[in-house]
mmCIF file of C-alpha atoms in Angstrom:
data_model
loop_
_atom_site.group_PDB
_atom_site.id
_atom_site.type_symbol
_atom_site.label_atom_id
_atom_site.label_comp_id
_atom_site.label_asym_id
_atom_site.label_seq_id
_atom_site.Cartn_x
_atom_site.Cartn_y
_atom_site.Cartn_z
ATOM 1 C CA MET A 594 6.809 -17.740 12.197
ATOM 2 C CA ARG A 595 7.316 -17.119 8.897
ATOM 3 C CA PHE A 596 8.991 -13.308 9.586
ATOM 4 C CA GLN A 597 10.812 -14.364 12.775
ATOM 5 C CA ASP A 598 13.665 -12.642 12.645
ATOM 6 C CA LYS A 599 13.019 -10.094 9.991
ATOM 7 C CA VAL A 600 12.543 -6.500 9.959
ATOM 8 C CA ALA A 601 9.453 -5.191 7.531
ATOM 9 C CA VAL A 602 9.181 -1.644 6.898
ATOM 10 C CA ILE A 603 5.166 -0.694 6.289
ATOM 11 C CA SER A 604 4.090 2.688 4.988
ATOM 12 C CA GLY A 605 0.594 4.060 6.255
ATOM 13 C CA ALA A 606 0.409 1.232 8.696
ATOM 14 C CA SER A 607 -1.837 2.972 11.353
ATOM 15 C CA ARG A 608 -5.334 1.756 9.945
ATOM 16 C CA GLY A 609 -6.474 -0.160 6.737
ATOM 17 C CA ILE A 610 -4.345 -2.479 4.336
ATOM 18 C CA GLY A 611 -1.453 -1.358 6.470
ATOM 19 C CA MET A 612 -2.417 -1.977 9.891
ATOM 20 C CA ALA A 613 -4.080 -5.312 8.717
ATOM 21 C CA THR A 614 -0.252 -6.539 7.261
ATOM 22 C CA ALA A 615 1.542 -4.734 10.356
ATOM 23 C CA LEU A 616 -0.325 -7.121 12.543
ATOM 24 C CA LEU A 617 0.109 -10.016 10.452
ATOM 25 C CA MET A 618 3.853 -9.708 9.972
ATOM 26 C CA GLY A 619 3.988 -9.080 13.312
ATOM 27 C CA ARG A 620 1.867 -12.021 14.756
ATOM 28 C CA GLU A 621 4.506 -14.096 12.698
ATOM 29 C CA GLY A 622 7.574 -12.802 14.425
ATOM 30 C CA ALA A 623 8.737 -9.779 12.862
ATOM 31 C CA SER A 624 9.708 -6.918 13.891
ATOM 32 C CA VAL A 625 7.508 -4.102 12.402
ATOM 33 C CA VAL A 626 7.995 0.127 11.703
ATOM 34 C CA VAL A 627 4.569 1.330 11.652
ATOM 35 C CA ASN A 628 4.902 4.413 9.696
ATOM 36 C CA TYR A 629 2.144 7.089 9.741
ATOM 37 C CA LYS A 630 1.869 10.765 8.735
ATOM 38 C CA ASN A 631 -0.850 11.787 11.330
ATOM 39 C CA ASN A 632 -2.339 9.776 13.585
ATOM 40 C CA GLN A 633 0.224 9.235 16.319
ATOM 41 C CA GLU A 634 -2.368 7.523 18.414
ATOM 42 C CA ALA A 635 -3.478 5.033 15.784
ATOM 43 C CA ALA A 636 0.078 4.128 15.079
ATOM 44 C CA GLU A 637 1.086 3.439 18.966
ATOM 45 C CA ALA A 638 -2.381 0.992 19.228
ATOM 46 C CA VAL A 639 -1.144 -0.943 15.924
ATOM 47 C CA ALA A 640 2.419 -1.104 17.831
ATOM 48 C CA ALA A 641 1.098 -2.603 20.770
ATOM 49 C CA GLN A 642 -1.085 -4.882 19.534
ATOM 50 C CA ILE A 643 1.888 -6.553 17.496
ATOM 51 C CA LYS A 644 4.031 -6.354 20.866
ATOM 52 C CA SER A 645 1.206 -8.269 22.510
ATOM 53 C CA SER A 646 1.585 -11.046 19.904
ATOM 54 C CA GLY A 647 5.044 -11.534 20.307
ATOM 55 C CA GLY A 648 6.466 -9.475 17.882
ATOM 56 C CA ASP A 649 8.326 -5.749 18.192
ATOM 57 C CA ALA A 650 7.512 -2.880 16.652
ATOM 58 C CA MET A 651 8.241 0.847 16.486
ATOM 59 C CA ILE A 652 6.438 3.653 14.987
ATOM 60 C CA CYS A 653 8.082 6.351 12.638
ATOM 61 C CA GLN A 654 6.018 9.525 11.443
ATOM 62 C CA ALA A 655 6.979 9.875 8.382
ATOM 63 C CA ASP A 656 5.767 11.627 5.127
ATOM 64 C CA VAL A 657 7.058 9.110 2.459
ATOM 65 C CA GLY A 658 6.439 11.777 0.324
ATOM 66 C CA GLU A 659 8.987 13.897 1.392
ATOM 67 C CA GLN A 660 12.477 12.588 0.499
ATOM 68 C CA GLU A 661 14.609 13.896 3.760
ATOM 69 C CA GLN A 662 11.710 11.776 6.333
ATOM 70 C CA ILE A 663 12.301 8.671 4.682
ATOM 71 C CA VAL A 664 15.945 9.329 5.492
ATOM 72 C CA ALA A 665 15.095 10.175 9.028
ATOM 73 C CA MET A 666 12.795 7.182 9.198
ATOM 74 C CA TYR A 667 15.539 4.707 7.784
ATOM 75 C CA GLN A 668 17.923 6.261 10.302
ATOM 76 C CA LYS A 669 16.169 5.388 12.897
ATOM 77 C CA VAL A 670 15.450 1.533 11.656
ATOM 78 C CA ARG A 671 19.367 1.623 11.402
ATOM 79 C CA GLU A 672 19.981 2.255 14.383
ATOM 80 C CA THR A 673 17.305 0.309 16.180
ATOM 81 C CA TRP A 674 17.801 -3.109 14.183
ATOM 82 C CA GLY A 675 20.540 -2.408 12.352
ATOM 83 C CA LYS A 676 18.716 -4.027 8.697
ATOM 84 C CA VAL A 677 15.770 -4.547 6.282
ATOM 85 C CA ASP A 678 14.082 -6.925 5.246
ATOM 86 C CA VAL A 679 10.581 -6.319 4.011
ATOM 87 C CA VAL A 680 9.588 -3.076 2.240
ATOM 88 C CA VAL A 681 5.642 -2.676 1.705
ATOM 89 C CA ALA A 682 4.989 1.049 0.033
ATOM 90 C CA ASN A 683 1.138 1.160 1.178
ATOM 91 C CA ALA A 684 0.736 4.940 1.806
ATOM 92 C CA ALA A 685 -1.716 6.870 -0.342
ATOM 93 C CA ALA A 686 -2.657 10.816 -0.519
ATOM 94 C CA THR A 687 -4.997 12.022 -3.574
ATOM 95 C CA ALA A 688 -8.017 14.418 -4.025
ATOM 96 C CA SER A 689 -10.940 12.282 -6.140
ATOM 97 C CA LYS A 690 -11.785 14.633 -8.445
ATOM 98 C CA PRO A 691 -12.008 14.861 -12.237
ATOM 99 C CA LEU A 692 -9.018 15.065 -13.957
ATOM 100 C CA LEU A 693 -10.079 18.948 -15.888
ATOM 101 C CA GLU A 694 -10.306 20.025 -11.946
ATOM 102 C CA SER A 695 -7.331 18.511 -10.816
ATOM 103 C CA LYS A 696 -4.874 21.133 -9.915
ATOM 104 C CA ASP A 697 -0.772 21.547 -10.305
ATOM 105 C CA TYR A 698 -0.174 20.738 -6.236
ATOM 106 C CA ASN A 699 -3.170 17.523 -6.602
ATOM 107 C CA MET A 700 -0.822 16.268 -9.155
ATOM 108 C CA ASP A 701 2.388 16.838 -7.009
ATOM 109 C CA LYS A 702 1.127 15.479 -4.157
ATOM 110 C CA THR A 703 -0.374 11.985 -5.435
ATOM 111 C CA PHE A 704 2.977 11.695 -7.561
ATOM 112 C CA LYS A 705 4.904 12.381 -4.431
ATOM 113 C CA VAL A 706 3.498 9.935 -1.977
ATOM 114 C CA THR A 707 2.741 7.602 -4.666
ATOM 115 C CA VAL A 708 5.460 7.266 -7.336
ATOM 116 C CA GLN A 709 8.540 9.117 -5.336
ATOM 117 C CA GLY A 710 7.886 7.942 -2.059
ATOM 118 C CA PHE A 711 7.872 4.236 -3.471
ATOM 119 C CA LEU A 712 10.928 4.780 -4.982
ATOM 120 C CA PHE A 713 12.782 6.355 -1.694
ATOM 121 C CA LEU A 714 11.520 4.014 0.593
ATOM 122 C CA THR A 715 12.895 1.682 -1.937
ATOM 123 C CA GLN A 716 16.084 3.596 -2.262
ATOM 124 C CA GLN A 717 16.821 3.320 1.593
ATOM 125 C CA ALA A 718 16.360 0.055 2.014
ATOM 126 C CA VAL A 719 18.549 -1.540 -0.465
ATOM 127 C CA PRO A 720 21.817 -0.887 1.713
ATOM 128 C CA LEU A 721 19.948 -2.308 4.438
ATOM 129 C CA MET A 722 18.884 -5.444 2.442
ATOM 130 C CA ALA A 723 20.490 -8.215 1.769
ATOM 131 C CA ALA A 724 19.787 -11.461 -0.678
ATOM 132 C CA GLY A 725 16.388 -12.666 0.023
ATOM 133 C CA GLY A 726 14.955 -9.144 0.823
ATOM 134 C CA ARG A 727 11.311 -8.004 -0.001
ATOM 135 C CA VAL A 728 9.802 -5.029 -1.723
ATOM 136 C CA ILE A 729 6.172 -5.183 -2.530
ATOM 137 C CA ALA A 730 3.926 -2.183 -3.781
ATOM 138 C CA VAL A 731 0.206 -1.784 -2.958
ATOM 139 C CA SER A 732 -1.417 -0.351 -6.225
ATOM 140 C CA GLY A 733 -5.180 -0.365 -6.937
ATOM 141 C CA TRP A 734 -7.814 -1.007 -9.663
ATOM 142 C CA ASP A 735 -7.864 2.387 -10.542
ATOM 143 C CA SER A 736 -4.461 2.012 -12.194
ATOM 144 C CA PHE A 737 -6.460 -0.094 -15.054
ATOM 145 C CA HIS A 738 -10.525 0.718 -14.544
ATOM 146 C CA ALA A 739 -11.800 4.347 -14.966
ATOM 147 C CA LEU A 740 -12.809 5.044 -11.462
ATOM 148 C CA ASP A 741 -14.615 8.314 -10.960
ATOM 149 C CA GLY A 742 -12.624 10.982 -9.429
ATOM 150 C CA HIS A 743 -9.376 8.775 -9.313
ATOM 151 C CA GLY A 744 -7.452 9.632 -12.699
ATOM 152 C CA VAL A 745 -4.445 11.454 -10.679
ATOM 153 C CA LEU A 746 -4.468 8.190 -8.381
ATOM 154 C CA GLY A 747 -5.017 5.728 -11.311
ATOM 155 C CA ALA A 748 -2.129 7.761 -13.156
ATOM 156 C CA ALA A 749 0.035 7.194 -10.206
ATOM 157 C CA LYS A 750 -0.569 3.680 -9.193
ATOM 158 C CA ALA A 751 0.021 2.581 -12.939
ATOM 159 C CA ALA A 752 3.408 4.643 -13.235
ATOM 160 C CA MET A 753 3.681 2.544 -9.502
ATOM 161 C CA GLU A 754 3.412 -0.687 -11.510
ATOM 162 C CA SER A 755 6.101 0.239 -13.732
ATOM 163 C CA MET A 756 8.158 0.907 -11.701
ATOM 164 C CA VAL A 757 7.749 -2.230 -9.864
ATOM 165 C CA ARG A 758 8.639 -3.705 -12.545
ATOM 166 C CA TYR A 759 12.127 -1.748 -13.372
ATOM 167 C CA LEU A 760 13.045 -2.117 -9.652
ATOM 168 C CA ALA A 761 12.508 -5.787 -10.416
ATOM 169 C CA VAL A 762 15.160 -5.870 -13.178
ATOM 170 C CA GLU A 763 17.559 -4.066 -11.478
ATOM 171 C CA LEU A 764 17.651 -5.691 -8.012
ATOM 172 C CA GLY A 765 17.156 -8.685 -9.085
ATOM 173 C CA PRO A 766 20.675 -10.007 -9.544
ATOM 174 C CA ALA A 767 20.958 -8.824 -5.676
ATOM 175 C CA GLY A 768 18.294 -11.491 -4.582
ATOM 176 C CA ILE A 769 16.089 -8.801 -4.119
ATOM 177 C CA ASN A 770 12.064 -9.460 -5.374
ATOM 178 C CA VAL A 771 10.075 -6.434 -6.077
ATOM 179 C CA ASN A 772 6.286 -7.717 -6.285
ATOM 180 C CA GLY A 773 3.199 -5.788 -6.485
ATOM 181 C CA VAL A 774 -0.732 -6.367 -4.911
ATOM 182 C CA SER A 775 -3.870 -4.233 -6.516
ATOM 183 C CA PRO A 776 -6.795 -4.776 -4.601
ATOM 184 C CA GLY A 777 -10.257 -4.287 -6.126
ATOM 185 C CA PRO A 778 -12.902 -2.411 -3.268
ATOM 186 C CA ILE A 779 -11.739 -3.035 0.145
ATOM 187 C CA ASP A 780 -14.050 -1.297 2.681
ATOM 188 C CA THR A 781 -11.379 0.742 4.660
ATOM 189 C CA VAL A 782 -11.301 4.499 6.283
ATOM 190 C CA SER A 783 -9.545 5.753 2.874
ATOM 191 C CA ALA A 784 -11.563 4.228 0.764
ATOM 192 C CA ARG A 785 -14.933 5.711 2.459
ATOM 193 C CA ILE A 786 -12.949 9.327 2.466
ATOM 194 C CA PHE A 787 -12.316 8.714 -0.931
ATOM 195 C CA ALA A 788 -16.331 7.646 -2.150
ATOM 196 C CA GLU A 789 -17.177 10.711 -0.032
ATOM 197 C CA GLN A 790 -15.170 13.141 -1.896
ATOM 198 C CA THR A 791 -17.003 11.704 -5.077
ATOM 199 C CA HIS A 792 -20.587 12.603 -3.363
ATOM 200 C CA HIS A 793 -21.526 9.191 -2.996
ATOM 201 C CA PRO A 794 -21.272 7.306 0.448
ATOM 202 C CA TRP A 795 -19.626 3.858 0.413
ATOM 203 C CA GLU A 796 -22.696 2.009 0.158
ATOM 204 C CA TYR A 797 -23.268 3.381 -3.333
ATOM 205 C CA TYR A 798 -20.569 1.921 -5.114
ATOM 206 C CA GLU A 799 -21.232 -1.702 -2.980
ATOM 207 C CA ARG A 800 -24.662 -1.740 -4.421
ATOM 208 C CA LEU A 801 -23.123 -0.659 -7.856
ATOM 209 C CA TRP A 802 -20.155 -3.376 -8.341
ATOM 210 C CA LEU A 803 -20.849 -6.026 -6.157
ATOM 211 C CA PRO A 804 -23.675 -7.921 -8.950
ATOM 212 C CA PHE A 805 -20.488 -8.273 -10.918
ATOM 213 C CA VAL A 806 -17.804 -9.357 -8.318
ATOM 214 C CA PRO A 807 -18.551 -13.284 -9.222
ATOM 215 C CA SER A 808 -17.141 -14.262 -5.767
ATOM 216 C CA GLY A 809 -20.190 -12.112 -4.568
ATOM 217 C CA ARG A 810 -18.616 -10.220 -2.053
ATOM 218 C CA PHE A 811 -15.766 -7.557 -1.570
ATOM 219 C CA GLY A 812 -12.335 -8.215 0.475
ATOM 220 C CA ARG A 813 -11.000 -7.597 3.767
ATOM 221 C CA PRO A 814 -8.004 -5.636 4.446
ATOM 222 C CA GLU A 815 -7.119 -8.746 5.921
ATOM 223 C CA GLU A 816 -7.125 -10.648 3.095
ATOM 224 C CA ILE A 817 -5.012 -8.285 0.739
ATOM 225 C CA ALA A 818 -2.269 -8.375 3.812
ATOM 226 C CA ASP A 819 -2.027 -12.390 3.222
ATOM 227 C CA ILE A 820 -1.051 -11.812 -0.531
ATOM 228 C CA ILE A 821 1.607 -9.264 0.641
ATOM 229 C CA ALA A 822 2.712 -11.753 3.539
ATOM 230 C CA PHE A 823 2.974 -14.516 0.908
ATOM 231 C CA LEU A 824 4.806 -12.155 -1.577
ATOM 232 C CA ALA A 825 7.104 -10.749 1.702
ATOM 233 C CA SER A 826 7.754 -14.709 1.847
ATOM 234 C CA PRO A 827 10.317 -17.279 0.545
ATOM 235 C CA ALA A 828 7.638 -19.357 -1.171
ATOM 236 C CA SER A 829 7.476 -16.072 -3.381
ATOM 237 C CA SER A 830 11.379 -16.507 -4.571
ATOM 238 C CA LEU A 831 10.433 -17.411 -8.113
ATOM 239 C CA ILE A 832 7.630 -14.245 -8.589
ATOM 240 C CA ASN A 833 9.341 -11.064 -9.544
ATOM 241 C CA GLY A 834 8.021 -7.741 -11.306
ATOM 242 C CA GLN A 835 4.526 -8.865 -11.003
ATOM 243 C CA THR A 836 1.088 -6.957 -10.186
ATOM 244 C CA ILE A 837 -1.041 -9.624 -8.381
ATOM 245 C CA VAL A 838 -4.650 -8.358 -8.651
ATOM 246 C CA ALA A 839 -7.056 -9.634 -5.849
ATOM 247 C CA ASP A 840 -10.648 -8.301 -6.853
ATOM 248 C CA GLY A 841 -12.799 -11.369 -6.231
ATOM 249 C CA GLY A 842 -13.197 -11.389 -10.163
ATOM 250 C CA LEU A 843 -14.005 -8.322 -10.433
ATOM 251 C CA MET A 844 -12.497 -7.286 -13.858
ATOM 252 C CA LEU A 845 -13.997 -10.203 -15.743
ATOM 253 C CA THR A 846 -17.114 -8.868 -16.350
ATOM 254 C CA THR A 847 -18.456 -5.767 -17.604
ATOM 255 C CA ILE A 848 -18.250 -3.099 -14.756
ATOM 256 C CA PRO A 849 -20.291 0.394 -14.811
ATOM 257 C CA ARG A 850 -18.458 3.065 -14.454
ATOM 258 C CA THR A 851 -20.713 5.367 -12.222
#
């Protein structure tokens, strides 16, 4: 029960890595804020599973790219639990297209959710966070490896990782650690959507990339949740300002881009 009496705010928690993290931390005693943007039914299902496993949960609708919605979400957290111990910035949004075809609204939305949203989630949490608090950003391997259609999102994720380092320096004296995790290919709903936007099914990328993974398989959302939970726990106290790559060794090999 690593997270007994802890409050965790997890953005994009209605599916994929965010959902896996919410369920894991809930099973280990956390009170979880299940943030979602559109799918209330999915968020309610996650909250119900957390409660049935012994944790506590509430759902909070908010587009993390909109500061006033983040403020309203934290107000609800303040009124309900009065504190925040862990923030997991997991929500992402983008359009998978070449950079030369990207529009201003593609840039605006991607950076608002990934970069500004991460900062706003942290800014609102810090006044409610005591020493020992944890902030974790979910990045991605497109931040350092060129993936088709990921130019805007990759740039935003790289900016997020830079912000992890700066926030670690700013918040370290307060006893708050800031870290990131950068998953390799993970079979999630979002990954399949992005794959389809590049006019290839997810199975195409499995055939393309899997031979280059030394461990011989892709990761699962639950395995990334394990890493996030470690970074959120006291066991990670000496890790600060780092982004852990979790890709089964994929980046150690020569990977075809298309």
